[in-house]
Amino acid sequence: QEIDYKKNIKEDYNINSFATYNLLNKCKNLLSKPKIIYSSAAMIYGLTNKLPVNEKHYNSPPSIWAIHKLISEMYLKYFHKICGMKTLSLRLSNIYGPTDRLEIFSRVVLNKISIKAYNEQQIHIFNNSKCKRDFIYIDDVINAFLFTIFLTDKFFNGNHFVIGSGETTTFDDLSIKLINKKENIKIIKDEKTQMHLAEYRDFVADSSLFSSKTNWKSKVKLDEGLNRTLDFIKNNNDQLK
């Protein structure tokens, strides 16, 4: 098995970890004392042993990318401890939905599946189709970052919050939802292809701690989010191809 998605490990580290270090290092002596809120990833938890997952679950990153995300979180902890910087991470579940940067639209799994279903009328299902995921719509993610304004300074101590919709969805479930929204979609099953370890994880978020401190809640259910995403694909399809 390949180490990690055929990625350039050094480049991935520079983007996901070293850039975070550079930002913190530049900010540590600023008179304005900015609060740093890092966009982290729930994949850091890896192959979870129970659901839903909250902040107390142990870390077991299943990919180089997830390791680099965890390293960034550790930089945030370090700069808080040594320099007193106000830092915080939000560990996000699977984000989906529209974006102004059309070139990155299909980088996230649900968008990629949706655009393939829309244009090719096909959904490929692999041997992780029973794995559970937590898909969160982009507007809810943006609001989570905005709602950090309600956190007191004591929470900006390098620690993290789990952010997700709390909805449990398998890839089989997702296929059925897309078929119900767009006719004549064909499911192509591939039980033989062995995927990266990270693709066999289960994850559903327990965001109750963050909600209790900020009153944030995920508002866009998956059905509504899929409708908005498919409308976005319809209106931007020529540029997304």
Short mmCIF file of C-alpha atoms in Angstrom, two decimals:
data_model
loop_
_atom_site.label_atom_id
_atom_site.label_comp_id
_atom_site.label_asym_id
_atom_site.label_seq_id
_atom_site.Cartn_x
_atom_site.Cartn_y
_atom_site.Cartn_z
CA GLN A 1 0.00 0.00 0.00
CA GLU A 2 1.22 3.50 -0.83
CA ILE A 3 2.25 5.68 2.09
CA ASP A 4 -0.25 8.46 1.46
CA TYR A 5 -2.28 9.38 -1.61
CA LYS A 6 0.82 9.85 -3.81
CA LYS A 7 1.31 13.22 -2.16
CA ASN A 8 4.49 15.23 -1.98
CA ILE A 9 5.09 14.88 1.76
CA LYS A 10 7.37 17.93 2.04
CA GLU A 11 4.94 20.13 0.14
CA ASP A 12 2.03 18.92 2.26
CA TYR A 13 3.99 19.69 5.44
CA ASN A 14 4.85 23.16 4.19
CA ILE A 15 1.19 23.90 3.40
CA ASN A 16 -0.46 22.34 6.45
CA SER A 17 2.16 22.69 9.20
CA PHE A 18 5.09 24.97 8.44
CA ALA A 19 2.78 27.73 7.20
CA THR A 20 1.02 27.60 10.57
CA TYR A 21 4.34 27.86 12.39
CA ASN A 22 5.35 30.87 10.27
CA LEU A 23 2.05 32.61 10.95
CA LEU A 24 2.36 32.09 14.71
CA ASN A 25 5.98 33.19 14.71
CA LYS A 26 5.09 36.41 12.86
CA CYS A 27 2.16 37.16 15.17
CA LYS A 28 3.77 36.44 18.54
CA ASN A 29 5.21 39.92 19.02
CA LEU A 30 2.39 41.96 17.52
CA LEU A 31 0.97 44.63 19.81
CA SER A 32 -2.57 43.79 18.66
CA LYS A 33 -2.33 40.27 20.18
CA PRO A 34 -4.52 38.52 17.58
CA LYS A 35 -6.53 35.40 18.31
CA ILE A 36 -5.56 32.53 15.99
CA ILE A 37 -8.35 30.10 15.06
CA TYR A 38 -7.06 27.16 13.07
CA SER A 39 -9.11 25.16 10.58
CA SER A 40 -8.23 21.61 11.62
CA ALA A 41 -9.70 18.24 10.69
CA ALA A 42 -11.68 15.49 12.38
CA MET A 43 -9.56 12.97 10.46
CA ILE A 44 -7.00 13.42 13.24
CA TYR A 45 -9.09 10.97 15.30
CA GLY A 46 -8.52 8.21 12.76
CA LEU A 47 -10.29 4.86 13.16
CA THR A 48 -12.62 5.67 16.03
CA ASN A 49 -13.81 3.04 18.51
CA LYS A 50 -17.13 4.69 19.38
CA LEU A 51 -19.52 7.30 18.06
CA PRO A 52 -20.22 10.16 18.28
CA VAL A 53 -16.77 11.64 18.84
CA ASN A 54 -16.10 14.49 21.23
CA GLU A 55 -13.00 16.37 22.36
CA LYS A 56 -11.96 13.59 24.78
CA HIS A 57 -11.37 10.97 22.08
CA TYR A 58 -7.74 10.02 21.54
CA ASN A 59 -5.82 11.08 18.42
CA SER A 60 -4.75 8.48 15.88
CA PRO A 61 -4.16 10.25 12.52
CA PRO A 62 -4.46 7.70 9.68
CA SER A 63 -2.67 9.73 7.00
CA ILE A 64 0.31 12.02 6.51
CA TRP A 65 -2.12 14.89 5.86
CA ALA A 66 -3.84 14.27 9.22
CA ILE A 67 -0.46 14.04 10.97
CA HIS A 68 0.46 17.45 9.56
CA LYS A 69 -2.85 18.87 10.80
CA LEU A 70 -2.07 17.54 14.28
CA ILE A 71 1.42 19.05 14.13
CA SER A 72 -0.19 22.42 13.41
CA GLU A 73 -2.39 22.02 16.48
CA MET A 74 0.69 21.25 18.52
CA TYR A 75 2.30 24.46 17.28
CA LEU A 76 -0.77 26.35 18.51
CA LYS A 77 -0.44 24.72 21.93
CA TYR A 78 3.28 25.50 22.04
CA PHE A 79 2.91 29.18 21.16
CA HIS A 80 0.14 29.55 23.74
CA LYS A 81 2.28 27.93 26.43
CA ILE A 82 5.54 29.72 25.63
CA CYS A 83 4.34 33.08 24.29
CA GLY A 84 0.87 33.36 25.81
CA MET A 85 -0.76 33.57 22.39
CA LYS A 86 -4.52 33.05 22.18
CA THR A 87 -4.98 30.04 19.93
CA LEU A 88 -7.75 27.59 19.17
CA SER A 89 -8.50 24.80 16.67
CA LEU A 90 -11.81 23.72 15.17
CA ARG A 91 -11.72 20.09 14.08
CA LEU A 92 -14.10 19.99 11.14
CA SER A 93 -15.95 16.96 9.80
CA ASN A 94 -16.52 16.45 6.03
CA ILE A 95 -17.31 19.88 4.56
CA TYR A 96 -19.36 20.23 1.38
CA GLY A 97 -21.22 22.84 -0.62
CA PRO A 98 -20.58 25.83 -2.91
CA THR A 99 -17.36 27.82 -3.08
CA ASP A 100 -16.22 30.95 -4.91
CA ARG A 101 -13.05 29.11 -5.91
CA LEU A 102 -14.49 26.80 -8.55
CA GLU A 103 -11.14 25.11 -9.14
CA ILE A 104 -11.25 23.50 -5.67
CA PHE A 105 -14.95 22.59 -5.64
CA SER A 106 -14.40 18.88 -6.33
CA ARG A 107 -11.59 18.42 -3.81
CA VAL A 108 -14.04 17.43 -1.07
CA VAL A 109 -15.64 14.02 -1.31
CA LEU A 110 -19.35 14.89 -1.29
CA ASN A 111 -18.91 17.62 -3.92
CA LYS A 112 -16.91 15.20 -6.05
CA ILE A 113 -19.60 12.52 -5.81
CA SER A 114 -22.35 15.07 -6.53
CA ILE A 115 -20.75 16.51 -9.65
CA LYS A 116 -20.09 13.02 -11.01
CA ALA A 117 -23.69 12.05 -10.36
CA TYR A 118 -24.94 15.23 -12.06
CA ASN A 119 -22.76 15.04 -15.18
CA GLU A 120 -22.14 11.32 -15.69
CA GLN A 121 -25.24 9.97 -13.93
CA GLN A 122 -22.99 7.54 -12.11
CA ILE A 123 -22.07 6.94 -8.49
CA HIS A 124 -19.12 4.69 -7.72
CA ILE A 125 -19.51 2.74 -4.49
CA PHE A 126 -16.46 1.08 -2.98
CA ASN A 127 -15.96 -1.39 -0.14
CA ASN A 128 -16.24 1.39 2.45
CA SER A 129 -19.91 2.03 1.59
CA LYS A 130 -21.03 1.14 5.13
CA CYS A 131 -18.59 3.54 6.78
CA LYS A 132 -20.25 6.38 8.67
CA ARG A 133 -19.55 10.02 7.91
CA ASP A 134 -20.66 13.40 9.19
CA PHE A 135 -21.19 15.84 6.31
CA ILE A 136 -21.44 19.51 7.29
CA TYR A 137 -22.59 22.27 4.96
CA ILE A 138 -20.17 25.14 4.34
CA ASP A 139 -22.49 27.81 5.77
CA ASP A 140 -22.56 25.99 9.12
CA VAL A 141 -18.76 25.85 9.13
CA ILE A 142 -18.48 29.58 8.45
CA ASN A 143 -20.92 30.27 11.27
CA ALA A 144 -18.88 28.09 13.64
CA PHE A 145 -15.85 30.31 13.05
CA LEU A 146 -17.97 33.43 13.51
CA PHE A 147 -19.46 32.08 16.75
CA THR A 148 -16.00 31.74 18.32
CA ILE A 149 -16.47 35.44 19.15
CA PHE A 150 -18.67 34.26 22.04
CA LEU A 151 -15.84 32.23 23.61
CA THR A 152 -14.02 33.77 26.54
CA ASP A 153 -10.24 34.05 26.45
CA LYS A 154 -9.77 30.99 28.67
CA PHE A 155 -10.77 28.76 25.74
CA PHE A 156 -8.02 30.19 23.53
CA ASN A 157 -5.43 27.95 25.16
CA GLY A 158 -4.32 25.83 22.22
CA ASN A 159 -7.10 23.30 22.62
CA HIS A 160 -9.72 22.23 20.10
CA PHE A 161 -13.45 21.87 19.56
CA VAL A 162 -15.20 19.25 17.40
CA ILE A 163 -17.44 20.71 14.70
CA GLY A 164 -19.93 18.65 12.69
CA SER A 165 -23.57 18.25 11.77
CA GLY A 166 -24.16 15.29 14.08
CA GLU A 167 -25.96 13.46 11.24
CA THR A 168 -24.87 9.89 10.55
CA THR A 169 -24.63 9.08 6.84
CA THR A 170 -23.07 6.11 5.06
CA PHE A 171 -22.01 6.26 1.43
CA ASP A 172 -24.90 3.89 0.70
CA ASP A 173 -27.24 6.42 2.32
CA LEU A 174 -25.70 9.21 0.28
CA SER A 175 -26.21 7.29 -2.96
CA ILE A 176 -29.90 6.78 -2.21
CA LYS A 177 -30.34 10.49 -1.44
CA LEU A 178 -28.72 11.49 -4.74
CA ILE A 179 -30.79 8.97 -6.71
CA ASN A 180 -33.94 10.43 -5.17
CA LYS A 181 -32.88 13.92 -6.24
CA LYS A 182 -31.76 13.14 -9.79
CA GLU A 183 -33.27 10.44 -11.96
CA ASN A 184 -31.45 7.78 -13.99
CA ILE A 185 -28.34 7.66 -11.81
CA LYS A 186 -26.52 4.36 -12.05
CA ILE A 187 -24.68 2.86 -9.10
CA ILE A 188 -21.39 1.18 -9.99
CA LYS A 189 -20.11 -1.09 -7.23
CA ASP A 190 -16.42 -1.82 -6.81
CA GLU A 191 -15.74 -4.21 -3.94
CA LYS A 192 -12.20 -5.09 -5.01
CA THR A 193 -10.32 -1.79 -4.97
CA GLN A 194 -8.36 -1.45 -1.75
CA MET A 195 -8.31 2.16 -0.60
CA HIS A 196 -6.20 4.11 1.83
CA LEU A 197 -6.68 3.27 5.52
CA ALA A 198 -8.24 6.68 6.16
CA GLU A 199 -11.19 5.84 3.89
CA TYR A 200 -12.35 3.08 6.26
CA ARG A 201 -12.87 5.30 9.27
CA ASP A 202 -16.20 6.07 10.94
CA PHE A 203 -16.88 9.56 12.23
CA VAL A 204 -19.87 11.42 13.61
CA ALA A 205 -19.31 14.63 15.57
CA ASP A 206 -20.50 15.46 19.05
CA SER A 207 -20.34 19.27 18.98
CA SER A 208 -22.26 19.73 22.22
CA LEU A 209 -19.33 21.33 24.07
CA PHE A 210 -18.88 24.05 21.44
CA SER A 211 -22.65 24.54 21.23
CA SER A 212 -22.93 24.93 24.99
CA LYS A 213 -20.28 27.65 25.03
CA THR A 214 -21.40 29.61 21.93
CA ASN A 215 -25.03 28.62 21.15
CA TRP A 216 -23.85 27.52 17.69
CA LYS A 217 -25.79 24.73 16.03
CA SER A 218 -25.58 23.07 12.65
CA LYS A 219 -28.73 24.19 10.84
CA VAL A 220 -28.49 22.83 7.28
CA LYS A 221 -29.60 19.20 7.08
CA LEU A 222 -28.00 16.96 4.48
CA ASP A 223 -31.08 16.85 2.22
CA GLU A 224 -31.23 20.65 2.02
CA GLY A 225 -27.46 20.92 1.63
CA LEU A 226 -27.51 18.47 -1.27
CA ASN A 227 -30.26 20.49 -2.96
CA ARG A 228 -28.17 23.66 -2.68
CA THR A 229 -25.04 21.87 -3.88
CA LEU A 230 -26.79 20.38 -6.93
CA ASP A 231 -28.26 23.80 -7.77
CA PHE A 232 -24.76 25.26 -7.57
CA ILE A 233 -23.47 22.57 -9.92
CA LYS A 234 -26.33 23.26 -12.34
CA ASN A 235 -25.60 27.00 -12.40
CA ASN A 236 -21.81 26.64 -12.70
CA ASN A 237 -21.46 23.37 -14.54
CA ASP A 238 -19.54 24.69 -17.57
CA GLN A 239 -16.83 26.12 -15.31
CA LEU A 240 -16.73 23.08 -13.03
CA LYS A 241 -16.08 20.57 -15.81
#
